[in-house]
Every structure is written in structure tokens, then in C-alpha cells.
């Protein structure tokens, strides 16, 4: 009961933090150089891990689909079904989980350390809002970079499936591509990219909040980071379900 | 006119009743020293003055603005006139020494658009006051000694010429010569620039050197308050014990 209440209180404070973040994002000055630096860290810095994950996810999914479709002599649909799954589900969700592990944990640790060593307090005393200076750039960069990384995942994932399907499993290229065109359209890509935008907002707000509200020295920072990663991951899955129901119904 | 007015301040952390009715007035352009044992609440008192902590009861007025009642953007703006040196220096460890000291200049003088050369000149000038040369500019906080970090923090607090400066143990961890420098710096700031200072100190000698008024914090209240002479002659048993260790040596 006590933990439930503490949890609800904490959630309320996080929502307040989120509104503060939006308010500070709309006030001048716009800190472009900080946003760019965070885009480099969150986006460019995560490209490798997202690319590797995308390639392997596409390759494995392609092989599994080939195994499944062969039983109906429908190998031609391997490309289309893989692209469908990638664009709507696999890419946004996997990308968000990988970026949470790499960049989200770093965000929570960095802000948490700044909090417990009073760097955030010091910034406040210099009449600079730490929310505007530290949180807003990370949130904006995440909202922009999650979809970009999701696109990278889509591209490499499909390339992986193509290599496995056409070169390894020997599916004729013609039907592979033709059926992909039939099954997957821009709608499916945008469905996934919208999810990526939502995940970017959620992950960046949770991880910055866990860092910003850290207390209790190095141990508190570690605990905050763990909580940030766990709750971000769960939030991604819940939001994915909610977004799917909202976009396509049940 | 009073620059800082603290009225009946109460603050508890759970069962730990740190401040129990503290009132004090710092006249404009004077130096006020707060003495007290370790853990007596000096830092907590100072954080109320700059609005990092909110009182359970009582109020804090600085330069006519009720800091203890302000929030968000209004509080950020009210802090334009402040500088604060944290007990633990609180340098930004993602920035080198130059960027640390330049930070308040760049942020506060956004409207004024100081040129690169002007910023650099002022940073170098303030570092020279605390006996640090240009060779420290590119170094990172992690590469500095504790005393050097403290001196960089002093330079950072003073670089934008704030009207009210709060020093939390500015000389702890410094050698006697640098301690003298810092005392002179506080004096200089008062005489030449009319700056109001509040200084927390463990160093009784330096406290009596710089103070116009002083207070001894004990058990959540001010055990003595007034001019250095008045505090020295206080009949309060704790104050007598606190000061006797030092006066016996003289
Ligand atoms: N954020 C906080 N949360 C809980 N307790 C706190 C907090 N800050 C300070 N305290 C408690 O308040 C008391 C006073 O702390 P404070 O830091 O003001 O002492 P101090 O007089 O500055 O001591 P020192 O000379 O050692 O720096 C201590 O008992 C401390 O544990
Ligand atoms: Mg202290």
C-alpha cells in the first residue's frame, strides 16, 4: 500500500516534470547547439548498435518466415511479411529498447551524477533552468532521432531479409519484391515512425526524470539508472500496445 | 537597506529539525559570516537564501523579492543577481575550466553579446584573482586538486559581477596564503563593488577578519548574532566554548 502510494506520487511528479519540460521548451532561448550535440549522442552514437540489431533481426525473421511459408509453398511472401512486421512493430520497438539501453541509461546516470554532486543546484543558482538546459535538448533530440534510427532499422532489416531470402534460401527476386510492394505501403512505415516518436518522448522523459530526481550518492544514481531502464522498457511495450489499438483497433 | 532578510525560518528533514526559527538581516553591501559546528545547518540556511530549499515556515527576502515564495521562471529570474560558491565546488564536469567559469557570463549576458575576447579576458582576470594562471583553462575538473576546484568555483561565482554572493566554506581546503587571497577578494568585492556577501566559515580567524556582522548557529537557532565584538563577548555557553579554542591561541 505504501509503495503503491509512493509510486503514484512519483508518477504525479513525473507528469509535472513533463509539463515543465514542455513549458521550458517553448521559452527562449532555443539551445540549438545543445540539441545538435544530443542528436549526435543519441542518434549517431546509437546508429551502430541499431544497425547491427536491425540487420540480424531482418535476417533471422526472413529465415523463420521462409521456413513457415515453405509449408504453404508461399515463399514469395517472405519479403512482404518481414517488411510488414519490421515497419509496424519490430523496428520501432527494437530500436527504442536498444537506444534505452545505450543512451537512456547514460542520460539517467549523467543527470543523476549532476544532481547528487550539486551541479544541477549550481546551474539553478546561475539563473539557468536545468530543465531547459539539460532536459529539453535530450527530449527534443530523442523525439527526432528515434524515428530516424527506426528508418535505419527498417532499411538494414529489409536488406538482411533480402539477402537471406533471395541469396540463401533462393527465393526468386521478382515475386519477393513484387509481393513486398503489395503488402507494405507508406502507411505501414508511418505507423512505425509515429510509434518511434512516442517512444522517443516517453524514454527521454523517464530517463531524464530518474536522473533529475536522483538522490543518495552513487548508490542512488545507480538505482535511478536501473529504474530508468526498467520502467522505460515496460513503458515502450505498454505504449506499443496502446498505440496499436489506437491506430488499428482490436 | 537590507539585502538579505531571513525571518523565523524553520526546516526539518523528517525527524531531523535542522532550523528552528532563524532570523537574521544582512545589510546592503556588508559581509555576514555564519559560524557553527559541522551539521548545524549552515548549508541548509544558505540554500534557503538562494531558494534551492523551501522553508517549512518563515520567509526569505533578498533585494526586495520574497525568494521563499517564488517558483519556476520567476525564481530563475530573481537569481540573476546571485552568485554562489558550493561547499563541494560543484563544477560542471562535462566542461573544462574555461567553459565552467565562462558559463554564467554567457548565460546571463545573453542580451549583451560579449565577444569571445571579452569573455576570455574576464575569465582570465577572475582566475588570476584566485591565483590560477591561463594554463588551467583547458583542464577538466577531474584533473584539478580539491583546492584548485574550490578556487575555480570562486571565480565562476564572481565572474558575472553578481550583487549578492553566497560562499559556503570558501577557504576550507586552501593553504594559508590562498585563504588570505580569498579573504582579500571578499573585502575587495565589498569595498570596490558594493557586493553583499554571506560567508559560511569554519575558520574563525578569517571570519573575524572579513565580517561586518556574524552569527553562530547552534541547535537550530542563532546562539549569538551581531558585530564581531558583540559575538566575541556573548555570554552564551556554546558560543564561548566555540570561540575559546581559537582565542586561547591568540
Ligand atoms: N537534502 C537533505 N535531506 C535531508 N537531510 C539534509 C539535507 N541537507 C541537509 N540535511 C541535514 O541537515 C543537517 C544540517 O546539514 P548542513 O549541510 O546544513 O550542515 P552544515 O552546518 O553545513 O555542516 P558542515 O559544516 O559539515 O558543512 C544535517 O543533519 C544533514 O544531515
Ligand atoms: Mg555545509
Coordinates of C-alpha atoms and ligand atoms in Angstrom, one line a residue:
Chain A
X1 CA 0.0 0.0 0.0
X2 CA 2.8 2.4 1.0
X3 CA 4.8 1.6 -2.1
X4 CA 1.7 1.9 -4.3
X5 CA 1.1 5.4 -2.9
X6 CA 4.7 6.4 -3.3
X7 CA 4.6 5.1 -6.9
X8 CA 1.5 7.2 -7.7
X9 CA 3.1 10.3 -6.1
X10 CA 6.3 9.7 -8.0
X11 CA 4.3 9.3 -11.2
X12 CA 2.5 12.6 -10.5
X13 CA 5.8 14.4 -10.0
X14 CA 7.0 13.0 -13.3
X15 CA 3.9 14.3 -15.1
X16 CA 4.6 17.7 -13.5
X17 CA 8.2 17.4 -14.7
X18 CA 6.9 16.6 -18.2
X19 CA 4.7 19.7 -18.3
X20 CA 7.6 21.9 -17.0
X21 CA 9.7 20.4 -19.8
X22 CA 7.1 21.4 -22.4
X23 CA 6.8 24.9 -20.9
X24 CA 10.6 25.4 -20.9
X25 CA 10.9 24.1 -24.5
X26 CA 8.6 26.8 -25.7
X27 CA 10.6 29.6 -24.0
X28 CA 13.6 31.3 -25.5
X29 CA 16.5 30.8 -25.8
X30 CA 16.4 27.8 -28.1
X31 CA 19.6 26.0 -27.5
X32 CA 20.4 24.6 -30.9
X33 CA 24.0 23.6 -30.2
X34 CA 22.9 21.5 -27.2
X35 CA 20.1 19.8 -29.3
X36 CA 22.6 19.0 -32.0
X37 CA 25.1 17.6 -29.5
X38 CA 22.4 15.4 -28.1
X39 CA 21.3 14.3 -31.6
X40 CA 24.8 13.2 -32.2
X41 CA 25.0 11.3 -29.0
X42 CA 21.5 9.7 -29.1
X43 CA 21.2 9.3 -32.9
X44 CA 24.7 9.0 -34.5
X45 CA 26.0 7.3 -31.4
X46 CA 23.3 4.6 -31.5
X47 CA 23.4 4.0 -35.2
X48 CA 25.9 1.1 -35.0
X49 CA 24.0 -0.9 -32.4
X50 CA 20.7 -0.2 -34.0
X51 CA 22.1 -1.2 -37.4
X52 CA 23.5 -4.4 -36.1
X53 CA 20.3 -5.3 -34.4
X54 CA 18.3 -4.4 -37.5
X55 CA 20.4 -6.5 -39.8
X56 CA 20.2 -9.6 -37.6
X57 CA 16.6 -9.2 -36.8
X58 CA 15.8 -9.0 -40.5
X59 CA 18.0 -11.9 -41.3
X60 CA 16.5 -14.2 -38.7
X61 CA 12.9 -13.1 -39.3
X62 CA 13.5 -13.7 -43.1
X63 CA 14.7 -17.2 -42.4
X64 CA 11.9 -18.0 -40.0
X65 CA 9.3 -16.7 -42.4
X66 CA 10.9 -18.7 -45.2
X67 CA 10.6 -21.8 -43.0
X68 CA 7.0 -21.1 -42.2
X69 CA 5.9 -20.0 -45.8
X70 CA 7.6 -23.0 -47.4
X71 CA 4.9 -25.3 -45.9
X72 CA 2.3 -23.5 -47.9
X73 CA 4.6 -23.0 -50.9
X74 CA 4.3 -19.3 -50.4
X75 CA 8.0 -18.3 -50.2
X76 CA 7.3 -15.3 -52.4
X77 CA 5.6 -13.6 -49.4
X78 CA 8.7 -13.8 -47.2
X79 CA 9.9 -10.3 -48.1
X80 CA 6.4 -8.7 -47.7
X81 CA 5.7 -10.3 -44.3
X82 CA 9.1 -9.4 -43.0
X83 CA 8.8 -5.8 -44.2
X84 CA 5.3 -5.6 -42.7
X85 CA 6.5 -6.8 -39.3
X86 CA 9.6 -4.6 -39.4
X87 CA 7.9 -1.4 -40.3
X88 CA 5.0 -1.7 -37.9
X89 CA 6.4 -3.5 -34.9
X90 CA 10.0 -4.8 -34.9
X91 CA 11.8 -1.6 -35.9
X92 CA 10.2 0.9 -33.6
X93 CA 10.1 -1.4 -30.6
X94 CA 13.6 -2.9 -31.0
X95 CA 15.1 0.5 -31.8
X96 CA 13.6 2.0 -28.7
X97 CA 14.7 -0.8 -26.5
X98 CA 18.3 -0.7 -27.8
X99 CA 18.5 3.1 -27.5
X100 CA 17.1 2.9 -24.0
X101 CA 19.9 0.5 -23.1
X102 CA 22.6 2.6 -24.7
X103 CA 21.6 6.2 -24.5
X104 CA 18.8 6.2 -21.9
X105 CA 21.0 4.7 -19.2
X106 CA 23.7 7.2 -20.0
X107 CA 21.2 10.1 -19.7
X108 CA 19.9 8.9 -16.3
X109 CA 23.5 8.4 -15.0
X110 CA 24.8 11.7 -16.2
X111 CA 21.9 13.8 -14.9
X112 CA 21.8 11.7 -11.7
X113 CA 25.5 12.4 -11.1
X114 CA 25.0 16.1 -11.8
X115 CA 22.2 16.1 -9.2
X116 CA 24.0 14.4 -6.4
X117 CA 27.2 16.4 -6.9
X118 CA 25.0 19.6 -6.8
X119 CA 25.9 20.6 -10.3
X120 CA 22.2 20.9 -11.1
X121 CA 21.7 23.1 -8.0
X122 CA 24.7 25.2 -9.1
X123 CA 23.2 25.7 -12.5
X124 CA 20.0 26.9 -10.9
X125 CA 21.9 29.4 -8.8
X126 CA 23.3 30.8 -12.1
X127 CA 19.8 31.6 -13.2
X128 CA 19.8 28.9 -15.8
X129 CA 16.9 26.4 -15.8
X130 CA 18.4 22.9 -15.7
X131 CA 15.2 21.7 -17.3
X132 CA 15.8 24.0 -20.2
X133 CA 19.5 23.4 -20.4
X134 CA 19.7 19.7 -19.7
X135 CA 16.3 18.1 -20.2
X136 CA 14.8 19.9 -23.2
X137 CA 17.7 19.2 -25.6
X138 CA 17.6 15.5 -24.7
X139 CA 13.9 15.2 -25.2
X140 CA 13.9 17.0 -28.5
X141 CA 16.8 15.1 -29.8
X142 CA 15.1 11.8 -28.8
X143 CA 11.9 12.7 -30.5
X144 CA 13.8 13.5 -33.7
X145 CA 16.3 10.6 -33.6
X146 CA 14.1 7.7 -32.6
X147 CA 12.2 7.8 -35.9
X148 CA 15.5 8.3 -37.8
X149 CA 17.0 5.2 -36.2
X150 CA 13.8 3.3 -36.8
X151 CA 14.2 4.1 -40.5
X152 CA 17.7 2.8 -40.4
X153 CA 16.5 -0.4 -38.7
X154 CA 13.8 -0.8 -41.4
X155 CA 16.4 -0.4 -44.2
X156 CA 19.0 -2.8 -42.8
X157 CA 16.4 -5.2 -41.5
X158 CA 14.9 -5.5 -45.0
X159 CA 18.3 -5.8 -46.5
X160 CA 19.0 -8.7 -44.1
X161 CA 15.8 -10.4 -45.1
X162 CA 16.5 -9.9 -48.8
X163 CA 20.0 -11.4 -48.5
X164 CA 18.7 -14.4 -46.6
X165 CA 15.6 -14.9 -48.8
X166 CA 17.0 -14.3 -52.2
X167 CA 20.6 -15.4 -51.9
X168 CA 20.5 -18.0 -49.1
X169 CA 17.0 -19.5 -49.5
X170 CA 16.9 -19.0 -53.2
X171 CA 13.5 -17.2 -53.4
X172 CA 13.2 -15.6 -56.9
X173 CA 13.8 -11.9 -56.6
X174 CA 10.8 -10.9 -58.8
X175 CA 8.0 -12.2 -56.5
X176 CA 10.0 -11.3 -53.4
X177 CA 9.9 -7.6 -54.3
X178 CA 6.5 -7.6 -56.0
X179 CA 4.7 -9.1 -53.0
X180 CA 6.6 -6.7 -50.7
X181 CA 5.2 -3.8 -52.7
X182 CA 1.7 -5.3 -52.4
X183 CA 1.8 -5.9 -48.7
X184 CA 3.7 -2.9 -47.4
X185 CA 2.9 0.8 -48.2
X186 CA 3.8 4.2 -46.8
X187 CA 1.0 3.8 -44.2
X188 CA 2.9 0.9 -42.6
X189 CA 6.1 2.9 -42.4
X190 CA 4.4 5.9 -40.9
X191 CA 2.6 3.7 -38.4
X192 CA 6.0 2.6 -37.1
X193 CA 7.5 6.1 -37.2
X194 CA 4.7 7.6 -35.2
X195 CA 5.3 4.9 -32.6
X196 CA 9.0 5.8 -32.6
X197 CA 8.1 9.5 -31.9
X198 CA 6.0 8.4 -29.0
X199 CA 8.7 6.1 -27.7
X200 CA 11.3 8.8 -28.0
X201 CA 9.2 11.2 -25.9
X202 CA 8.5 8.5 -23.3
X203 CA 12.0 7.2 -22.9
X204 CA 13.7 10.6 -22.8
X205 CA 11.2 11.9 -20.2
X206 CA 11.5 8.8 -18.0
X207 CA 15.3 8.7 -18.1
X208 CA 15.8 12.4 -17.6
X209 CA 13.4 12.3 -14.7
X210 CA 15.2 9.5 -13.0
X211 CA 18.4 11.3 -13.3
X212 CA 17.0 14.7 -12.3
X213 CA 15.3 13.3 -9.2
X214 CA 18.1 11.1 -8.1
X215 CA 19.3 11.3 -4.5
X216 CA 21.6 9.5 -2.2
X217 CA 25.0 9.5 -3.8
X218 CA 26.5 7.0 -6.2
X219 CA 24.1 4.2 -5.0
X220 CA 21.1 6.4 -5.6
X221 CA 22.4 7.2 -9.1
X222 CA 22.8 3.5 -9.8
X223 CA 19.3 2.7 -8.6
X224 CA 17.8 5.5 -10.6
X225 CA 19.5 4.3 -13.7
X226 CA 18.2 0.8 -13.2
X227 CA 14.7 2.0 -12.6
X228 CA 15.0 4.3 -15.7
X229 CA 15.9 1.4 -18.0
X230 CA 13.3 -1.0 -16.5
X231 CA 10.4 1.5 -16.5
X232 CA 11.3 2.8 -20.0
X233 CA 11.3 -0.8 -21.4
X234 CA 8.0 -1.6 -19.8
X235 CA 6.6 1.8 -20.9
X236 CA 7.7 1.1 -24.5
X237 CA 5.8 -2.2 -24.6
X238 CA 2.7 -0.8 -23.0
X239 CA 2.7 2.3 -25.3
X240 CA 3.2 0.0 -28.3
X241 CA 0.1 -1.9 -27.4
X242 CA -1.9 1.2 -26.7
X243 CA -0.7 2.8 -30.0
X244 CA -1.5 -0.3 -31.9
X245 CA -5.0 -0.5 -30.5
X246 CA -5.5 3.2 -31.2
X247 CA -4.2 3.2 -34.7
X248 CA -5.7 -0.1 -36.0
X249 CA -8.3 -1.1 -33.4
X250 CA -8.7 -4.6 -32.0
Chain B
X1 CA 18.5 48.9 3.4
X2 CA 18.6 45.1 4.0
X3 CA 19.9 43.0 1.1
X4 CA 19.0 39.7 2.8
X5 CA 16.2 39.3 5.3
X6 CA 15.6 35.9 6.9
X7 CA 12.5 35.8 9.2
X8 CA 11.7 33.0 11.6
X9 CA 13.0 30.2 9.3
X10 CA 12.0 26.6 10.2
X11 CA 13.1 23.5 8.3
X12 CA 13.0 19.8 9.1
X13 CA 14.0 16.7 7.2
X14 CA 11.8 14.1 8.6
X15 CA 12.6 14.0 12.4
X16 CA 15.8 16.0 11.9
X17 CA 14.8 19.5 12.9
X18 CA 17.6 21.5 11.4
X19 CA 16.4 25.1 11.6
X20 CA 14.1 26.1 14.3
X21 CA 13.3 29.8 14.0
X22 CA 16.3 31.5 12.5
X23 CA 16.1 35.3 11.8
X24 CA 18.9 37.5 10.5
X25 CA 19.4 40.6 8.4
X26 CA 22.3 41.3 6.1
X27 CA 22.6 45.0 5.4
X28 CA 23.2 46.0 1.8
X29 CA 26.9 46.0 0.9
X30 CA 28.1 44.2 4.0
X31 CA 29.7 40.9 4.8
X32 CA 27.9 38.5 7.1
X33 CA 29.6 35.4 8.4
X34 CA 27.7 32.3 9.7
X35 CA 29.7 30.1 12.1
X36 CA 28.6 26.8 13.6
X37 CA 29.6 23.2 14.2
X38 CA 29.5 20.6 11.5
X39 CA 26.0 19.5 10.7
X40 CA 24.4 22.5 12.5
X41 CA 22.5 23.6 9.3
X42 CA 24.7 26.3 7.8
X43 CA 24.5 25.0 4.3
X44 CA 20.7 24.4 4.7
X45 CA 20.3 28.0 5.8
X46 CA 22.3 29.3 2.8
X47 CA 20.3 27.1 0.4
X48 CA 17.1 28.8 1.6
X49 CA 18.6 32.2 0.9
X50 CA 19.0 31.3 -2.8
X51 CA 15.8 29.3 -3.0
X52 CA 17.2 25.8 -3.5
X53 CA 15.3 24.7 -0.4
X54 CA 11.8 25.8 0.6
X55 CA 11.2 26.6 4.3
X56 CA 8.6 24.8 6.3
X57 CA 7.8 28.1 7.9
X58 CA 9.2 31.6 7.7
X59 CA 10.4 33.7 4.8
X60 CA 13.4 34.9 3.0
X61 CA 13.6 38.2 1.2
X62 CA 16.5 39.2 -1.0
X63 CA 16.8 42.5 -2.7
X64 CA 13.1 43.1 -2.0
X65 CA 12.0 39.8 -3.6
X66 CA 10.5 37.1 -1.5
X67 CA 12.7 34.2 -2.7
X68 CA 10.9 31.7 -0.5
X69 CA 7.6 32.3 -2.3
X70 CA 8.9 32.2 -5.9
X71 CA 8.8 29.3 -8.2
X72 CA 9.9 28.3 -11.7
X73 CA 10.6 31.1 -14.1
X74 CA 10.2 33.9 -11.5
X75 CA 12.7 32.3 -9.2
X76 CA 15.1 31.7 -12.1
X77 CA 14.9 35.4 -12.9
X78 CA 15.3 36.5 -9.3
X79 CA 18.6 34.6 -9.2
X80 CA 20.1 36.9 -11.8
X81 CA 21.7 38.9 -9.1
X82 CA 23.2 36.0 -7.2
X83 CA 26.5 34.1 -7.2
X84 CA 27.1 31.1 -5.0
X85 CA 30.2 29.0 -4.2
X86 CA 29.2 25.5 -3.2
X87 CA 30.9 23.7 -0.4
X88 CA 31.9 20.9 -2.8
X89 CA 32.7 23.3 -5.7
X90 CA 30.0 21.7 -7.9
X91 CA 31.9 22.4 -11.1
X92 CA 30.3 21.0 -14.3
X93 CA 32.4 18.0 -15.0
X94 CA 31.4 17.9 -18.7
X95 CA 33.1 21.3 -19.2
X96 CA 36.7 22.4 -18.9
X97 CA 37.8 25.1 -16.6
X98 CA 37.3 27.9 -19.1
X99 CA 33.7 26.9 -20.0
X100 CA 32.9 26.5 -16.4
X101 CA 33.9 30.0 -15.5
X102 CA 32.5 31.4 -18.7
X103 CA 29.2 29.7 -18.2
X104 CA 27.5 32.5 -16.1
X105 CA 28.9 35.1 -18.4
X106 CA 27.5 33.5 -21.5
X107 CA 24.2 32.7 -19.9
X108 CA 23.5 35.9 -18.0
X109 CA 24.7 38.3 -20.6
X110 CA 22.9 36.7 -23.5
X111 CA 21.3 40.1 -24.3
X112 CA 24.7 41.8 -24.2
X113 CA 26.5 39.5 -26.6
X114 CA 30.0 39.7 -25.1
X115 CA 32.7 39.0 -27.7
X116 CA 34.9 35.9 -27.4
X117 CA 37.8 38.1 -26.4
X118 CA 35.9 39.9 -23.7
X119 CA 34.7 36.6 -22.2
X120 CA 38.2 35.2 -22.3
X121 CA 39.6 38.3 -20.7
X122 CA 37.1 38.3 -17.9
X123 CA 37.6 34.6 -17.2
X124 CA 41.4 35.0 -17.1
X125 CA 41.1 38.1 -14.8
X126 CA 38.8 36.3 -12.3
X127 CA 41.1 33.2 -12.3
X128 CA 44.1 35.4 -11.6
X129 CA 42.3 36.8 -8.5
X130 CA 42.3 33.3 -7.1
X131 CA 45.9 32.7 -8.2
X132 CA 45.2 30.4 -11.1
X133 CA 47.0 31.0 -14.4
X134 CA 46.0 30.5 -18.0
X135 CA 47.4 27.0 -18.1
X136 CA 44.4 25.7 -16.2
X137 CA 41.9 26.9 -18.8
X138 CA 41.8 23.7 -20.9
X139 CA 41.9 21.3 -17.9
X140 CA 38.9 19.3 -16.7
X141 CA 37.6 19.5 -13.2
X142 CA 38.6 15.8 -12.6
X143 CA 42.2 16.8 -13.2
X144 CA 42.3 19.5 -10.6
X145 CA 43.2 19.3 -6.9
X146 CA 40.4 19.9 -4.3
X147 CA 41.7 23.4 -3.6
X148 CA 42.0 24.3 -7.2
X149 CA 38.4 23.2 -7.8
X150 CA 37.3 25.4 -5.0
X151 CA 39.2 28.4 -6.5
X152 CA 37.7 27.8 -9.9
X153 CA 34.3 27.7 -8.2
X154 CA 35.1 31.1 -6.6
X155 CA 36.0 32.6 -10.0
X156 CA 32.8 31.2 -11.5
X157 CA 30.6 32.7 -8.8
X158 CA 32.2 36.2 -9.2
X159 CA 32.7 36.3 -13.0
X160 CA 29.3 37.9 -13.8
X161 CA 29.6 40.5 -11.0
X162 CA 26.6 39.5 -9.0
X163 CA 25.2 41.8 -6.3
X164 CA 24.8 39.1 -3.7
X165 CA 27.4 36.4 -3.3
X166 CA 27.0 33.3 -1.0
X167 CA 30.1 31.5 0.0
X168 CA 29.8 28.0 1.5
X169 CA 33.2 27.5 3.2
X170 CA 35.2 29.2 0.5
X171 CA 38.5 28.7 2.3
X172 CA 38.2 25.1 3.6
X173 CA 40.9 23.1 2.0
X174 CA 43.0 26.0 0.9
X175 CA 46.5 26.8 2.2
X176 CA 47.0 29.9 4.4
X177 CA 48.3 32.1 1.6
X178 CA 45.3 31.4 -0.7
X179 CA 43.0 31.7 2.2
X180 CA 44.4 35.3 2.6
X181 CA 43.8 35.9 -1.1
X182 CA 40.1 34.8 -0.7
X183 CA 39.6 37.0 2.3
X184 CA 41.0 39.9 0.5
X185 CA 38.8 39.1 -2.5
X186 CA 35.7 39.2 -0.3
X187 CA 36.9 42.5 1.2
X188 CA 37.7 43.9 -2.2
X189 CA 34.3 42.9 -3.6
X190 CA 32.6 44.8 -0.8
X191 CA 34.7 47.9 -0.9
X192 CA 35.1 48.4 -4.6
X193 CA 31.9 46.9 -6.0
X194 CA 29.5 47.2 -3.0
X195 CA 28.7 43.5 -3.1
X196 CA 26.7 41.9 -0.3
X197 CA 28.3 38.7 1.0
X198 CA 27.2 35.8 3.2
X199 CA 30.0 33.6 4.2
X200 CA 29.9 30.2 5.9
X201 CA 33.2 29.5 7.6
X202 CA 35.0 27.1 9.9
X203 CA 38.0 29.4 10.0
X204 CA 37.4 31.8 13.0
X205 CA 40.4 33.9 12.2
X206 CA 39.3 34.7 8.7
X207 CA 35.7 35.1 9.9
X208 CA 36.7 37.9 12.3
X209 CA 38.8 39.4 9.6
X210 CA 36.1 39.8 7.0
X211 CA 32.8 40.0 9.0
X212 CA 30.8 43.2 9.4
X213 CA 28.3 41.1 11.3
X214 CA 28.2 37.4 12.3
X215 CA 26.1 34.7 13.8
X216 CA 26.7 31.4 15.5
X217 CA 24.3 28.7 14.6
X218 CA 23.6 26.1 17.2
X219 CA 20.8 23.6 17.8
X220 CA 18.6 25.1 15.1
X221 CA 18.9 28.7 16.4
X222 CA 21.3 31.6 16.4
X223 CA 23.2 31.3 19.7
X224 CA 24.7 34.7 19.1
X225 CA 24.2 37.4 16.5
X226 CA 25.7 40.9 15.9
X227 CA 29.0 42.6 15.2
X228 CA 32.2 40.6 15.7
X229 CA 32.8 42.3 19.0
X230 CA 29.3 41.5 20.3
X231 CA 29.6 37.9 19.3
X232 CA 33.0 37.6 20.9
X233 CA 31.6 39.0 24.2
X234 CA 28.5 36.8 24.0
X235 CA 27.6 35.1 27.3
X236 CA 26.1 32.1 25.5
X237 CA 28.0 29.0 26.8
X238 CA 28.1 27.3 23.4
X239 CA 29.5 30.4 21.7
X240 CA 32.1 30.8 24.4
X241 CA 33.2 27.2 24.0
X242 CA 33.1 27.5 20.2
X243 CA 35.3 30.7 20.2
X244 CA 37.5 29.8 23.1
X245 CA 39.5 27.2 21.2
X246 CA 40.7 29.9 18.9
X247 CA 41.0 32.8 21.2
X248 CA 43.2 30.8 23.6
X249 CA 45.8 30.6 20.9
X250 CA 46.0 34.3 20.5
Ligands
LIG1 N1 18.7 17.5 1.4 C1 18.8 17.0 2.7 N2 18.0 16.0 3.0 C2 18.0 15.5 4.3 N3 18.7 16.0 5.3 C3 19.6 17.0 5.0 C4 19.6 17.6 3.7 N4 20.5 18.6 3.7 C5 21.0 18.6 4.9 N5 20.4 17.7 5.7 C6 20.7 17.5 7.2 O1 20.6 18.8 7.8 C7 21.6 18.9 8.8 C8 22.5 20.2 8.5 O2 23.2 20.0 7.3 P1 24.1 21.1 6.7 O3 24.6 20.6 5.5 O4 23.4 22.4 6.7 O5 25.3 21.2 7.8 P2 26.5 22.3 7.9 O6 26.2 23.2 9.0 O7 26.6 22.9 6.5 O8 27.7 21.3 8.2 P3 29.2 21.3 7.6 O9 29.9 22.4 8.3 O10 29.7 20.0 7.9 O11 29.1 21.6 6.1 C9 22.4 17.6 8.8 O12 21.9 16.8 9.8 C10 22.1 17.0 7.4 O13 22.0 15.6 7.6
LIG2 MG1 27.9 22.8 5.0

